[in-house]
Short mmCIF file of C-alpha atoms in Angstrom, two decimals:
data_model
loop_
_atom_site.label_atom_id
_atom_site.label_comp_id
_atom_site.label_asym_id
_atom_site.label_seq_id
_atom_site.Cartn_x
_atom_site.Cartn_y
_atom_site.Cartn_z
CA MET A 417 0.00 0.00 0.00
CA THR A 418 1.20 3.54 -0.79
CA ARG A 419 0.02 6.71 0.91
CA THR A 420 1.05 10.09 -0.47
CA GLU A 421 1.12 12.57 2.37
CA PRO A 422 -0.20 16.12 2.19
CA ALA A 423 2.49 18.77 2.23
CA PRO A 424 2.41 20.68 5.52
CA GLU A 425 5.00 23.39 6.17
CA ILE A 426 7.72 21.01 7.38
CA LEU A 427 7.41 18.87 4.24
CA ARG A 428 7.30 21.61 1.62
CA THR A 429 10.59 20.75 -0.12
CA HIS A 430 9.81 17.10 -0.84
CA ARG A 431 6.96 14.83 -1.75
CA THR A 432 6.82 11.95 0.70
CA GLU A 433 5.21 8.54 0.54
CA VAL A 434 4.48 5.91 3.16
CA ARG A 435 4.74 2.25 2.22
CA THR A 436 3.13 -0.39 4.42
CA SER A 437 5.28 -3.17 2.96
CA ILE A 438 8.82 -3.12 1.63
CA ARG A 439 7.63 -5.57 -1.00
CA THR A 440 5.84 -2.70 -2.78
CA VAL A 441 9.17 -0.89 -3.22
CA ASP A 442 11.66 -1.50 -6.01
CA ALA A 443 14.67 -3.12 -4.29
CA GLU A 444 17.27 -1.75 -6.69
CA GLN A 445 15.97 1.81 -6.42
CA TRP A 446 15.80 1.67 -2.61
CA ASN A 447 19.28 0.16 -2.24
CA ARG A 448 20.77 2.68 -4.66
CA VAL A 449 19.68 5.50 -2.33
CA VAL A 450 21.01 3.62 0.73
CA ALA A 451 24.41 3.16 -0.95
CA ARG A 452 24.66 6.78 -2.14
CA ALA A 453 23.64 8.06 1.29
CA GLY A 454 26.32 6.01 3.06
CA GLY A 455 23.90 3.58 4.68
CA THR A 456 24.66 0.08 5.88
CA VAL A 457 23.11 -3.35 5.47
CA PHE A 458 20.55 -2.44 8.15
CA HIS A 459 18.85 0.03 5.80
CA THR A 460 18.77 -2.31 2.81
CA TRP A 461 15.66 -3.68 1.17
CA GLU A 462 16.75 -7.21 2.08
CA TRP A 463 17.08 -6.47 5.80
CA LEU A 464 13.62 -4.91 5.84
CA ALA A 465 12.21 -7.86 3.88
CA ALA A 466 13.61 -10.25 6.50
CA PHE A 467 11.86 -8.18 9.15
CA GLU A 468 8.58 -8.69 7.34
CA ASP A 469 9.23 -12.39 6.78
CA ALA A 470 9.73 -13.16 10.48
CA PRO A 471 9.62 -10.09 12.74
CA PRO A 472 11.26 -10.32 16.20
CA GLY A 473 8.07 -9.03 17.80
CA ARG A 474 4.93 -7.40 16.40
CA PHE A 475 5.63 -4.65 13.87
CA GLU A 476 3.69 -2.86 11.11
CA PRO A 477 5.88 -1.31 8.36
CA ARG A 478 5.58 2.42 7.70
CA HIS A 479 8.55 2.97 5.42
CA LEU A 480 9.01 6.56 4.28
CA MET A 481 10.32 7.75 0.92
CA ALA A 482 11.23 11.32 -0.07
CA TYR A 483 11.18 12.50 -3.69
CA HIS A 484 12.62 15.54 -5.43
CA GLY A 485 10.45 15.64 -8.51
CA ASP A 486 10.39 12.04 -9.69
CA ASP A 487 13.74 11.17 -8.13
CA LEU A 488 13.92 9.18 -4.90
CA VAL A 489 16.44 11.06 -2.74
CA GLY A 490 15.73 9.86 0.80
CA VAL A 491 14.45 6.82 2.69
CA CYS A 492 13.51 6.11 6.27
CA PRO A 493 12.59 2.57 7.35
CA ALA A 494 10.00 2.71 10.14
CA TYR A 495 7.59 0.48 12.02
CA VAL A 496 4.59 0.81 14.27
CA VAL A 497 5.93 -1.23 17.18
CA HIS A 498 3.26 -3.12 19.09
CA ASP A 499 5.55 -5.60 20.79
CA CYS A 500 9.36 -5.58 20.88
CA PRO A 501 11.39 -7.30 23.63
CA ARG A 502 14.19 -4.75 23.30
CA LEU A 503 11.88 -1.74 23.56
CA SER A 504 9.98 -3.31 26.45
CA TYR A 505 13.28 -3.80 28.25
CA LEU A 506 14.14 -0.10 27.85
CA THR A 507 10.71 1.17 28.89
CA ASP A 508 10.88 -1.02 32.00
CA LEU A 509 14.43 0.14 32.70
CA ALA A 510 13.62 3.86 32.64
CA PRO A 511 10.68 3.35 33.45
CA PHE A 512 8.21 5.19 31.23
CA ASP A 513 4.94 4.58 29.42
CA PRO A 514 4.89 5.53 25.70
CA GLY A 515 1.09 5.51 25.77
CA GLY A 516 0.56 2.64 23.36
CA PRO A 517 2.36 1.56 20.18
CA VAL A 518 5.45 3.54 19.12
CA LEU A 519 6.35 4.57 15.57
CA LEU A 520 10.06 3.83 15.44
CA ALA A 521 12.64 4.36 12.70
CA HIS A 522 13.46 1.64 12.60
CA SER A 523 14.69 -1.18 14.90
CA LEU A 524 16.67 -1.53 18.10
CA ALA A 525 18.09 -4.76 16.66
CA ALA A 526 20.01 -2.85 13.97
CA LEU A 527 23.33 -1.08 14.45
CA ASP A 528 22.02 1.97 12.56
CA GLY A 529 18.65 3.66 12.38
CA GLY A 530 16.89 6.77 11.16
CA PRO A 531 16.51 8.53 7.79
CA LEU A 532 19.04 8.66 4.96
CA ALA A 533 19.39 11.20 2.14
CA VAL A 534 21.66 11.26 -0.91
CA PRO A 535 24.35 13.97 -1.17
CA GLY A 536 22.95 17.31 -2.24
CA HIS A 537 19.54 16.56 -0.73
CA GLU A 538 20.33 16.59 2.98
CA ASP A 539 17.20 18.68 3.59
CA ALA A 540 15.24 15.51 2.76
CA LEU A 541 16.11 14.35 6.28
CA VAL A 542 13.92 17.10 7.68
CA SER A 543 11.13 16.12 5.30
CA LEU A 544 11.38 12.50 6.39
CA LEU A 545 11.28 13.43 10.08
CA GLY A 546 8.24 15.56 9.33
CA ALA A 547 6.63 12.62 7.53
CA LEU A 548 7.40 10.44 10.55
CA GLU A 549 5.48 12.87 12.76
CA VAL A 550 2.58 13.14 10.31
CA THR A 551 2.35 9.35 10.01
CA ALA A 552 2.27 8.96 13.79
CA GLY A 553 -0.61 11.42 13.97
CA GLU A 554 -2.57 9.69 11.21
CA ASP A 555 -2.16 6.33 12.96
CA GLY A 556 -3.19 7.78 16.33
CA ILE A 557 0.24 7.11 17.85
CA ARG A 558 1.31 9.34 20.73
CA THR A 559 5.05 8.61 20.67
CA TRP A 560 7.39 8.36 17.69
CA GLY A 561 11.15 8.32 17.36
CA VAL A 562 14.41 6.95 16.00
CA ALA A 563 16.23 3.85 17.26
CA ASN A 564 20.03 3.61 17.38
CA ALA A 565 20.74 6.97 15.79
CA PRO A 566 24.54 7.32 15.65
CA ALA A 567 26.20 10.33 17.21
CA GLY A 568 26.83 13.08 14.68
CA ASP A 569 24.69 15.05 12.27
CA LEU A 570 21.59 12.90 12.71
CA SER A 571 21.57 13.01 16.50
CA GLY A 572 22.12 16.78 16.34
CA LEU A 573 19.19 17.14 13.94
CA LEU A 574 16.96 15.17 16.30
CA LEU A 575 17.92 17.40 19.23
CA ARG A 576 17.17 20.52 17.19
CA HIS A 577 13.70 19.15 16.45
CA GLY A 578 12.88 18.67 20.12
CA TYR A 579 13.45 14.93 20.48
CA ALA A 580 14.27 13.55 23.90
CA THR A 581 17.41 11.45 23.52
CA ALA A 582 19.11 8.74 25.53
CA HIS A 583 22.54 7.30 24.80
CA ILE A 584 21.57 3.68 25.28
CA THR A 585 24.57 1.79 23.94
CA THR A 586 27.81 2.14 21.99
CA SER A 587 28.97 0.60 18.74
CA TYR A 588 32.65 0.17 17.87
CA ARG A 589 33.92 0.93 14.39
CA CYS A 590 37.29 0.48 12.67
CA SER A 591 38.55 2.44 9.69
CA THR A 592 40.19 -0.05 7.34
CA ASP A 593 40.83 2.27 4.40
CA VAL A 594 44.61 2.01 4.79
CA PRO A 595 47.37 0.91 2.38
CA SER A 596 48.44 -2.22 4.26
CA VAL A 597 47.96 -4.40 7.31
CA ALA A 598 51.18 -3.01 8.78
CA ASP A 599 49.82 0.54 8.46
CA TYR A 600 46.66 -0.44 10.31
CA TRP A 601 48.40 -2.08 13.28
CA GLY A 602 50.82 0.81 13.54
CA PHE A 603 48.58 2.42 16.17
CA ALA A 604 49.22 -0.44 18.63
CA PRO A 605 52.27 -0.49 20.91
CA GLY A 606 54.71 -3.33 20.32
CA ARG A 607 53.64 -5.11 23.49
CA LEU A 608 50.02 -5.30 22.32
CA ARG A 609 51.01 -6.44 18.82
CA ARG A 610 53.13 -9.22 20.28
CA LYS A 611 50.28 -10.27 22.56
CA LEU A 612 47.83 -10.39 19.66
CA GLU A 613 50.23 -12.43 17.58
CA LYS A 614 50.78 -14.89 20.43
CA GLU A 615 47.02 -15.31 20.92
CA ARG A 616 46.62 -15.97 17.22
CA ARG A 617 49.30 -18.66 17.34
CA VAL A 618 47.71 -20.27 20.40
CA SER A 619 44.27 -20.21 18.80
CA GLY A 620 45.72 -21.60 15.60
CA ARG A 621 46.87 -24.76 17.33
CA ALA A 622 43.32 -25.74 18.26
CA TYR A 623 41.10 -23.84 15.84
CA THR A 624 41.00 -22.89 12.19
CA VAL A 625 40.00 -19.25 11.87
CA ALA A 626 38.79 -18.22 8.43
CA GLU A 627 36.39 -16.02 6.55
CA ALA A 628 33.85 -18.78 6.00
CA PRO A 629 30.08 -19.14 6.31
CA ALA A 630 28.14 -20.93 9.01
CA ASP A 631 24.90 -22.67 8.07
CA ALA A 632 21.68 -21.24 9.47
CA ASP A 633 21.17 -23.89 12.17
CA THR A 634 24.74 -23.52 13.43
CA LEU A 635 24.40 -19.73 13.43
CA VAL A 636 21.23 -19.89 15.52
CA ARG A 637 22.71 -22.41 17.95
CA LEU A 638 25.86 -20.38 18.59
CA LEU A 639 24.07 -17.04 18.84
CA HIS A 640 21.50 -18.41 21.27
CA SER A 641 24.26 -20.07 23.28
CA ILE A 642 25.93 -16.75 24.01
CA LEU A 643 22.61 -14.99 24.63
CA GLU A 644 21.70 -17.55 27.28
CA ASN A 645 25.20 -17.40 28.75
CA ARG A 646 24.84 -13.62 29.21
CA GLY A 647 21.30 -13.78 30.57
CA THR A 648 19.70 -12.28 27.48
CA PRO A 649 16.32 -13.76 26.44
CA THR A 650 16.52 -15.41 23.05
CA ASP A 651 13.28 -13.74 21.99
CA VAL A 652 15.31 -10.65 21.07
CA LEU A 653 16.67 -12.75 18.18
CA PRO A 654 14.12 -15.50 17.48
CA GLU A 655 15.16 -18.48 15.40
CA ALA A 656 12.74 -17.65 12.58
CA PHE A 657 14.09 -14.10 12.32
CA LEU A 658 17.71 -15.29 12.18
CA HIS A 659 16.80 -17.77 9.43
CA ALA A 660 15.06 -14.98 7.49
CA VAL A 661 18.08 -12.67 7.83
CA LYS A 662 20.44 -15.44 6.78
CA ALA A 663 18.37 -16.14 3.66
CA ARG A 664 17.58 -12.57 2.62
CA LEU A 665 21.06 -11.13 3.20
CA ALA A 666 22.91 -13.96 1.47
CA PRO A 667 24.27 -11.64 -1.29
CA TYR A 668 26.05 -9.53 1.33
CA GLU A 669 27.18 -12.24 3.73
CA ARG A 670 30.76 -12.15 5.07
CA MET A 671 31.29 -14.23 8.20
CA VAL A 672 34.36 -15.16 10.20
CA THR A 673 34.28 -18.54 11.91
CA ALA A 674 36.45 -20.72 14.12
CA ALA A 675 36.37 -24.50 13.65
CA ASP A 676 37.91 -27.20 15.83
CA ALA A 677 40.06 -30.14 14.72
CA ASP A 678 36.90 -32.03 13.72
CA GLN A 679 35.82 -29.12 11.50
CA GLN A 680 32.94 -28.29 13.85
CA THR A 681 32.18 -24.55 13.98
CA VAL A 682 32.55 -23.35 17.58
CA ALA A 683 32.45 -19.57 17.11
CA VAL A 684 31.12 -17.13 14.54
CA PHE A 685 31.10 -13.42 13.82
CA ALA A 686 27.90 -12.85 11.85
CA GLY A 687 28.56 -10.11 9.33
CA TRP A 688 27.35 -8.60 6.08
CA GLN A 689 28.99 -6.13 3.71
CA PHE A 690 26.97 -3.49 1.90
CA ALA A 691 28.91 -1.12 -0.34
CA GLN A 692 32.19 -0.47 1.54
CA LYS A 693 30.82 -1.04 5.04
CA TRP A 694 31.13 -4.39 6.77
CA SER A 695 28.81 -4.80 9.74
CA MET A 696 29.64 -7.56 12.22
CA TRP A 697 26.17 -7.70 13.69
CA LEU A 698 26.49 -10.46 16.27
CA ALA A 699 28.90 -12.94 17.79
CA GLY A 700 28.11 -16.57 18.52
CA LEU A 701 30.00 -19.06 20.65
CA ASP A 702 29.70 -22.62 21.90
CA THR A 703 29.82 -21.47 25.53
CA GLU A 704 29.77 -24.99 26.95
CA ARG A 705 33.06 -25.80 25.24
CA LEU A 706 34.62 -22.32 25.13
CA PRO A 707 33.65 -20.34 28.22
CA HIS A 708 36.59 -17.94 27.89
CA PHE A 709 36.07 -16.70 24.30
CA VAL A 710 39.42 -18.22 23.30
CA PRO A 711 39.35 -17.60 19.51
CA TYR A 712 37.68 -14.19 19.51
CA ARG A 713 40.78 -12.03 19.20
CA ALA A 714 42.19 -14.17 16.44
CA MET A 715 38.85 -13.93 14.64
CA ALA A 716 38.75 -10.16 15.03
CA ALA A 717 42.28 -9.76 13.69
CA ARG A 718 41.37 -12.01 10.76
CA LEU A 719 38.33 -9.95 9.79
CA ILE A 720 40.22 -6.64 10.08
CA GLU A 721 43.01 -7.88 7.85
CA GLY A 722 40.47 -9.35 5.43
CA ALA A 723 38.79 -5.96 5.20
CA ILE A 724 42.08 -4.20 4.48
CA ALA A 725 42.79 -6.65 1.68
CA THR A 726 39.46 -5.90 -0.01
CA ASP A 727 37.41 -2.78 -0.72
CA VAL A 728 36.02 -2.41 2.81
CA GLY A 729 36.49 1.10 4.18
CA SER A 730 35.09 0.50 7.66
CA ILE A 731 33.97 -2.31 9.95
CA ASP A 732 31.32 -2.03 12.62
CA LEU A 733 32.32 -4.49 15.33
CA GLY A 734 28.97 -4.15 17.05
CA ARG A 735 28.01 -3.29 20.61
CA SER A 736 29.49 -4.11 24.03
CA ASN A 737 32.94 -5.33 25.10
CA GLY A 738 34.44 -1.94 24.38
CA VAL A 739 37.71 -2.50 26.24
CA GLU A 740 38.69 -5.33 23.91
CA LYS A 741 37.48 -3.61 20.76
CA ARG A 742 39.49 -0.48 21.50
CA LYS A 743 42.59 -2.68 21.57
CA LEU A 744 41.75 -3.62 17.99
CA GLY A 745 41.74 0.01 16.91
CA ALA A 746 37.99 0.56 17.08
CA ARG A 747 36.52 3.93 18.02
CA PRO A 748 33.31 4.22 20.03
CA VAL A 749 30.20 5.59 18.32
CA PRO A 750 27.34 6.39 20.73
CA LEU A 751 23.90 5.17 19.65
CA TYR A 752 20.81 7.09 20.76
CA LEU A 753 17.16 6.36 21.26
CA ALA A 754 15.29 9.57 20.33
CA LEU A 755 11.60 10.03 21.15
CA ASN A 756 9.02 12.74 20.59
CA THR A 757 5.36 13.47 21.20
CA HIS A 758 2.91 16.31 20.52
CA ASP A 759 1.84 16.97 24.10
CA ARG A 760 4.15 19.39 25.95
CA ALA A 761 3.75 17.71 29.33
CA GLU A 762 4.35 14.27 27.82
CA ARG A 763 7.42 15.62 26.02
CA ALA A 764 8.84 16.80 29.34
CA ALA A 765 8.18 13.35 30.78
CA LEU A 766 10.03 11.80 27.82
CA HIS A 767 13.07 13.99 28.47
CA ALA A 768 13.09 12.93 32.12
CA ALA A 769 12.67 9.27 31.17
CA CYS A 770 15.52 9.42 28.67
CA ARG A 771 17.80 10.89 31.32
CA ARG A 772 16.90 8.04 33.68
CA LEU A 773 17.47 5.57 30.87
CA GLU A 774 21.00 6.85 30.28
CA GLU A 775 21.74 6.52 33.98
CA ARG A 776 20.41 2.97 34.10
CA CYS A 777 22.40 1.96 31.02
CA GLN A 778 25.66 3.15 32.59
CA GLY A 779 28.28 0.45 32.10
CA ALA A 780 31.96 -0.21 32.38
CA ASP A 781 34.79 1.66 30.65
CA GLU A 782 33.23 5.01 31.58
CA GLN A 783 30.72 4.76 28.78
CA LEU A 784 27.11 3.86 28.32
CA ASP A 785 26.33 0.30 27.44
CA MET A 786 23.76 -2.35 28.19
CA VAL A 787 24.80 -3.84 31.49
CA LYS A 788 22.18 -6.59 31.57
CA ARG A 789 22.14 -7.51 27.89
CA CYS A 790 24.83 -8.61 25.47
CA CYS A 791 23.08 -7.18 22.40
#
């Protein structure tokens, strides 16, 4: 279904449309905008299709598209969220009541969220945020917002438009656009480089670390193993959703695995490359056999060096475990939950709730992170 919105003042520079299924959108056209706008796999048509195939909760798509004339220049994946384990966890943690379903752009499961616009049409971001507000009003939704907005221009834009924001977690990203592996590791002191090399040798005696796929059942088993080990309910990443992601994102898949002497996969970094960005979304581990994450550093070094050898310009190593990821040359990128509402009193309550949420999410390494969840 397509709805063409009226053009109130905030939307005057662009025509916007709302799509209630990503299947009504041309995949090539959508992905072309995502690539030009510097988006990641989490904005792609395939990721959104997987969400529709087997959603990790109860979601209704409200994907937004911004046009300049007949040209698509901006996109904003969004959902009416009726039930989401991750969002419920945050609302209980604050605590606060959003007053019913929330219109969210787009998912707390992703490492990136919010609108995207191609170069030269950055004002389309304002149009898309305006369309998000209009869509919330038309659907009778009191609270709308953006999930996992990275620090930078987008988070600043949200603040300027009155959104209440909470820094809920941190993602760690490496720049791999360097001439050689030696240039990349040049940041690390000799002691750390020697330690990394020793750990790789030790891991190599027992495990084969390679850029290799894991089948869907193995991926689910290892991901759920680490979720359970860290006390995270597996309903944040249901089996059906992981199977859908594995199938839909197959063209972009780049995984790093560790296998034992019997060629059984015991650890996996689940990743996908879109354009020049490689997103390592989740880590899986056979925690009964490997309680101490033995091969992880060797796997991380392998993926970084694999990125340098190809056209990858940056790697997102995902959330949590910041101390170790900094040792690999990753920089922290704060991720924000931004919420808004029409009512002035409710908006003040949202600001107070977001402040409480930041305080409750306080973690180690003097940064915000989920202290009770591993993803």
